[in-house]
Amino acid sequence: MTLEQLKVFVAVARALHMTRAAEGLNMTQSAVSASVAALEASCGVALFHRVGRRIELTEAGQAFVPEAEAVLARAAAAETVLADLSGLRRGRLALEASQTIANYWLGPVLNRFHTLYPDIALSVVIGNTTQVTAAVREGAADLGFVEGEVEEPLLARTAVPGDRLVLVVAADSPFAERRAIAPADLFDMPFVLREPGSGTRQVFEDALRASGLDPGGLKVVLELPSNEAVVSAVAAGAGATVISDLVAAAGLATGTLRQLPLTFPARRFYVLRHADRYHSRAAQALMALIREPEGAQAAAAAPVSRPRSRARR
């Protein structure tokens, strides 16, 4: 078997769909199918069930996934060590970030990093806090960026300036003209929230608990898997939400959303790395860039078409 076959196998095992795996690998579907077939032939074991148009992992396939991922992680680590010898003139950096960070905070930072180190290839996968934590723990990502608190003994975390949560409703909501909101008033509102495992939802629920309130009592009418879907549903009148001020900014500026007067504490983001894995020079360089004073980051991010006040975050 080859590393390329293992890479294809893991991609198909994660997607459970040949076409989506092929798109993620930038390969044709026929090439992906041929690679899987060759791997199955070389080991004499079926790794997938073909059930109509669907595929499912066989028992052997399920057992093989963590082994294949471990081999790929070791190969990536070996490549990283060699890349470091070239002094940041080549190599790659695999990142995974939660939606809010990836879509509204990380872009200017990576733009600056690419300007400084153009030969370091960057890849970013978006997931929720739980998924990002797992990717760093298992070696699929060199660094992870999350909003929520993470209790994982294998991971080291570094706090960086983040954002602030805001309570918003549609501009024509009956709650839109409220001049005062107490935490207990939230239980009278219908809510649209991100899915469990989202850092934004975790921070909101932790804030309720800190006020002596049980988040289980909220009237959650919709749970949606993306910030954009949440904002769209709220603007359409589905209910209130608590979301990052970075996400809400556009809707507040255009008037489709109205912010209610309930203050949440400033939120810090966290950069995760595995405490025991090799920490590449590329990862160290990105961490050093993130730790730059806020003014320096803002100046570096100025060419990006984003309001300066948000770029400093």
XYZ file of C-alpha atoms in Angstrom:
313
model
C 0.000 0.000 0.000
C 1.053 3.585 -0.575
C 0.618 6.798 1.375
C -1.531 8.117 -1.455
C -3.877 5.121 -1.108
C -4.102 5.698 2.647
C -4.876 9.380 2.082
C -7.664 8.489 -0.355
C -9.040 5.806 1.960
C -9.222 8.198 4.933
C -10.917 10.890 2.820
C -13.567 8.422 1.607
C -14.013 7.008 5.122
C -14.669 10.496 6.483
C -17.033 11.583 3.701
C -18.640 8.170 3.038
C -19.149 9.508 -0.461
C -16.817 8.978 -3.425
C -17.666 12.222 -5.233
C -17.282 14.463 -2.165
C -14.010 12.755 -1.285
C -12.762 13.226 -4.833
C -13.635 16.934 -4.742
C -11.779 17.369 -1.450
C -8.719 15.598 -2.857
C -8.892 17.417 -6.219
C -9.076 14.041 -7.986
C -11.546 12.441 -10.347
C -14.104 10.063 -8.909
C -12.750 7.247 -11.062
C -9.228 7.789 -9.692
C -10.545 7.680 -6.123
C -12.520 4.485 -6.817
C -9.473 2.878 -8.450
C -7.269 3.786 -5.474
C -9.709 2.250 -2.985
C -10.060 -0.871 -5.132
C -6.271 -1.242 -5.374
C -5.918 -0.909 -1.597
C -8.618 -3.514 -0.993
C -6.957 -5.835 -3.513
C -3.513 -5.422 -1.943
C -4.747 -6.393 1.530
C -7.392 -8.880 0.394
C -10.116 -7.291 2.540
C -13.211 -5.278 1.653
C -13.047 -1.898 3.390
C -16.407 -0.552 2.204
C -19.892 -1.936 1.648
C -21.434 -0.737 -1.619
C -25.143 -0.379 -0.766
C -26.904 0.983 -3.829
C -25.476 4.451 -4.345
C -24.234 4.628 -0.752
C -21.051 3.311 0.786
C -20.464 2.199 4.357
C -17.348 1.104 6.198
C -17.042 -2.620 6.791
C -15.870 -3.851 10.187
C -12.351 -4.129 8.740
C -12.635 -0.589 7.344
C -13.690 0.800 10.723
C -10.714 -0.871 12.402
C -8.341 0.376 9.702
C -9.316 4.080 9.872
C -7.352 4.991 13.044
C -4.319 3.017 11.823
C -4.319 4.799 8.472
C -4.750 8.183 10.167
C -1.833 7.414 12.482
C 0.442 6.527 9.550
C -0.516 9.720 7.707
C 0.083 11.790 10.836
C 3.553 10.277 11.247
C 4.351 10.892 7.585
C 3.226 14.514 7.934
C 5.395 14.892 11.043
C 8.410 13.533 9.184
C 7.766 15.941 6.300
C 7.511 18.797 8.794
C 10.900 17.988 10.307
C 12.493 18.028 6.857
C 10.684 21.232 5.921
C 12.054 22.927 9.031
C 15.570 22.270 7.794
C 14.843 24.579 4.867
C 14.257 27.522 7.218
C 10.601 28.279 6.398
C 11.322 28.202 2.668
C 9.013 25.238 2.158
C 6.506 23.133 4.080
C 2.849 23.147 5.045
C 0.727 24.083 8.018
C -2.570 22.290 8.666
C -5.055 24.359 10.651
C -8.576 23.729 11.908
C -10.796 26.515 13.222
C -14.314 27.044 14.466
C -16.678 28.879 12.122
C -16.602 32.289 13.777
C -12.812 32.376 13.901
C -12.285 30.970 10.401
C -14.806 33.256 8.712
C -14.307 36.504 10.620
C -10.953 36.556 12.443
C -8.368 34.234 10.938
C -8.300 35.562 7.363
C -6.261 38.736 7.990
C -3.797 36.774 10.144
C -3.229 34.168 7.435
C -2.944 36.872 4.795
C -0.107 38.445 6.785
C 1.530 35.043 7.341
C 1.402 34.249 3.606
C 2.998 37.614 2.832
C 5.881 36.820 5.169
C 6.248 33.121 4.276
C 4.825 32.615 0.767
C 6.317 29.127 0.344
C 4.518 27.650 3.360
C 1.292 26.003 2.159
C -1.680 26.685 4.414
C -4.771 24.496 4.678
C -7.775 25.343 6.853
C -10.624 23.013 7.829
C -13.706 24.476 9.514
C -15.477 22.640 12.340
C -17.035 23.320 15.715
C -14.996 23.413 18.940
C -15.424 19.682 19.584
C -14.256 18.789 16.068
C -11.283 21.174 16.198
C -10.150 19.748 19.532
C -10.304 16.205 18.155
C -8.327 17.164 15.028
C -5.455 18.633 17.074
C -5.490 15.752 19.537
C -5.327 13.160 16.752
C -2.644 14.992 14.747
C -4.861 15.937 11.796
C -4.187 19.640 12.509
C -0.995 21.354 13.666
C -2.923 24.152 15.353
C -6.578 24.599 16.254
C -8.527 27.795 16.898
C -11.601 27.687 19.122
C -13.907 29.991 21.071
C -15.024 27.607 23.826
C -13.244 26.340 26.903
C -11.382 23.116 26.205
C -10.546 20.559 28.881
C -8.104 18.219 27.159
C -4.952 17.181 29.049
C -3.026 16.380 25.847
C -3.428 19.892 24.447
C -1.697 23.155 25.315
C -3.755 26.293 24.775
C -2.848 29.946 24.313
C -5.400 32.726 24.829
C -5.597 35.568 22.294
C -7.939 38.603 22.055
C -11.275 37.517 20.630
C -14.739 39.043 20.384
C -17.866 39.758 22.413
C -21.229 37.993 22.277
C -24.304 40.094 21.550
C -28.030 39.417 21.858
C -29.833 40.197 18.602
C -33.327 39.927 17.138
C -34.959 40.896 13.853
C -35.503 44.616 13.382
C -39.308 44.115 13.457
C -39.296 41.748 16.446
C -41.640 42.637 19.333
C -38.535 42.601 21.538
C -36.597 45.030 19.317
C -37.624 48.162 21.222
C -36.916 46.799 24.681
C -34.809 49.327 26.602
C -33.744 46.883 29.304
C -33.185 43.131 29.289
C -32.392 40.971 32.312
C -30.913 37.469 31.953
C -34.186 35.964 33.223
C -36.066 37.697 30.346
C -34.266 35.421 27.871
C -36.560 32.568 28.856
C -39.543 34.457 27.424
C -37.981 34.576 23.941
C -37.787 31.928 21.200
C -34.145 31.228 20.360
C -32.200 30.185 17.276
C -28.875 28.657 18.313
C -25.865 26.875 16.885
C -25.629 23.129 17.388
C -24.345 21.533 20.636
C -20.538 21.466 20.470
C -20.372 25.029 19.125
C -18.080 27.313 21.116
C -20.512 30.219 20.788
C -23.334 28.182 22.265
C -21.090 26.852 25.025
C -20.019 30.360 26.089
C -23.635 31.595 26.059
C -24.820 28.664 28.170
C -21.894 29.085 30.579
C -22.852 32.758 31.021
C -26.405 31.719 31.934
C -25.133 29.214 34.467
C -22.882 31.883 35.981
C -26.063 33.939 36.561
C -27.696 30.983 38.296
C -29.917 30.125 35.320
C -30.419 26.765 33.618
C -29.902 26.993 29.817
C -32.105 23.926 29.479
C -35.080 26.215 30.091
C -34.527 28.263 26.915
C -37.170 27.990 24.182
C -34.900 26.767 21.385
C -36.993 26.674 18.214
C -34.118 26.047 15.771
C -30.629 24.571 15.983
C -28.540 25.366 12.907
C -25.017 24.302 11.877
C -23.601 27.670 10.738
C -23.449 31.284 11.890
C -24.835 32.478 8.572
C -27.868 30.186 8.844
C -28.530 31.424 12.383
C -28.325 35.100 11.367
C -30.565 34.506 8.339
C -33.227 32.777 10.458
C -33.130 35.507 13.106
C -33.408 38.275 10.503
C -36.462 36.460 9.104
C -38.125 36.592 12.525
C -37.561 33.054 13.806
C -36.343 34.239 17.197
C -33.446 35.774 19.096
C -29.863 34.573 19.201
C -26.632 35.258 21.044
C -23.753 35.378 18.590
C -20.355 36.958 18.006
C -20.340 40.697 17.352
C -18.111 39.894 14.354
C -20.908 37.777 12.856
C -23.699 40.198 13.710
C -21.888 43.321 12.462
C -23.187 43.223 8.869
C -26.819 42.709 9.895
C -26.600 45.466 12.505
C -25.074 47.830 9.934
C -27.808 47.181 7.344
C -30.609 47.299 9.911
C -31.870 43.741 9.462
C -30.830 42.946 13.046
C -31.309 44.880 16.269
C -28.985 44.473 19.261
C -30.695 44.240 22.652
C -29.194 45.822 25.790
C -27.760 42.791 27.534
C -24.001 42.835 28.076
C -21.779 39.776 27.857
C -18.108 39.767 28.922
C -15.412 39.983 26.262
C -14.496 36.547 24.961
C -11.016 35.239 24.334
C -10.146 32.823 21.547
C -7.766 29.930 22.149
C -5.038 28.454 19.987
C -4.625 24.724 20.595
C -1.584 22.567 19.945
C -0.655 19.069 21.015
C 1.614 19.240 24.060
C 3.706 16.217 23.018
C 3.870 16.488 19.233
C 6.642 18.221 17.308
C 5.940 21.947 17.033
C 7.173 23.044 13.609
C 8.918 26.313 12.863
C 5.973 27.274 10.671
C 3.594 26.774 13.597
C 5.919 28.748 15.856
C 6.054 31.575 13.296
C 2.257 31.733 13.096
C 1.988 31.801 16.895
C 4.535 34.632 17.045
C 2.501 36.581 14.486
C -0.713 36.123 16.464
C 1.018 37.367 19.612
C 2.038 40.645 17.934
C 0.567 43.791 19.545
C -2.947 44.541 18.300
C -1.809 47.707 16.519
C 0.807 45.810 14.543
C -1.746 43.204 13.496
C -4.163 45.890 12.384
C -1.523 47.560 10.229
C -0.548 44.202 8.720
C -4.157 43.373 7.925
C -4.982 46.798 6.463
C -4.855 45.676 2.784
C -7.646 43.154 3.459
C -11.114 44.524 2.652
C -12.444 44.434 6.193
C -13.200 47.324 8.562
C -10.102 48.201 10.569
C -11.830 47.847 13.948
C -12.634 44.220 13.233
C -9.231 43.477 11.617
C -7.509 44.283 14.914
C -9.238 41.296 16.416
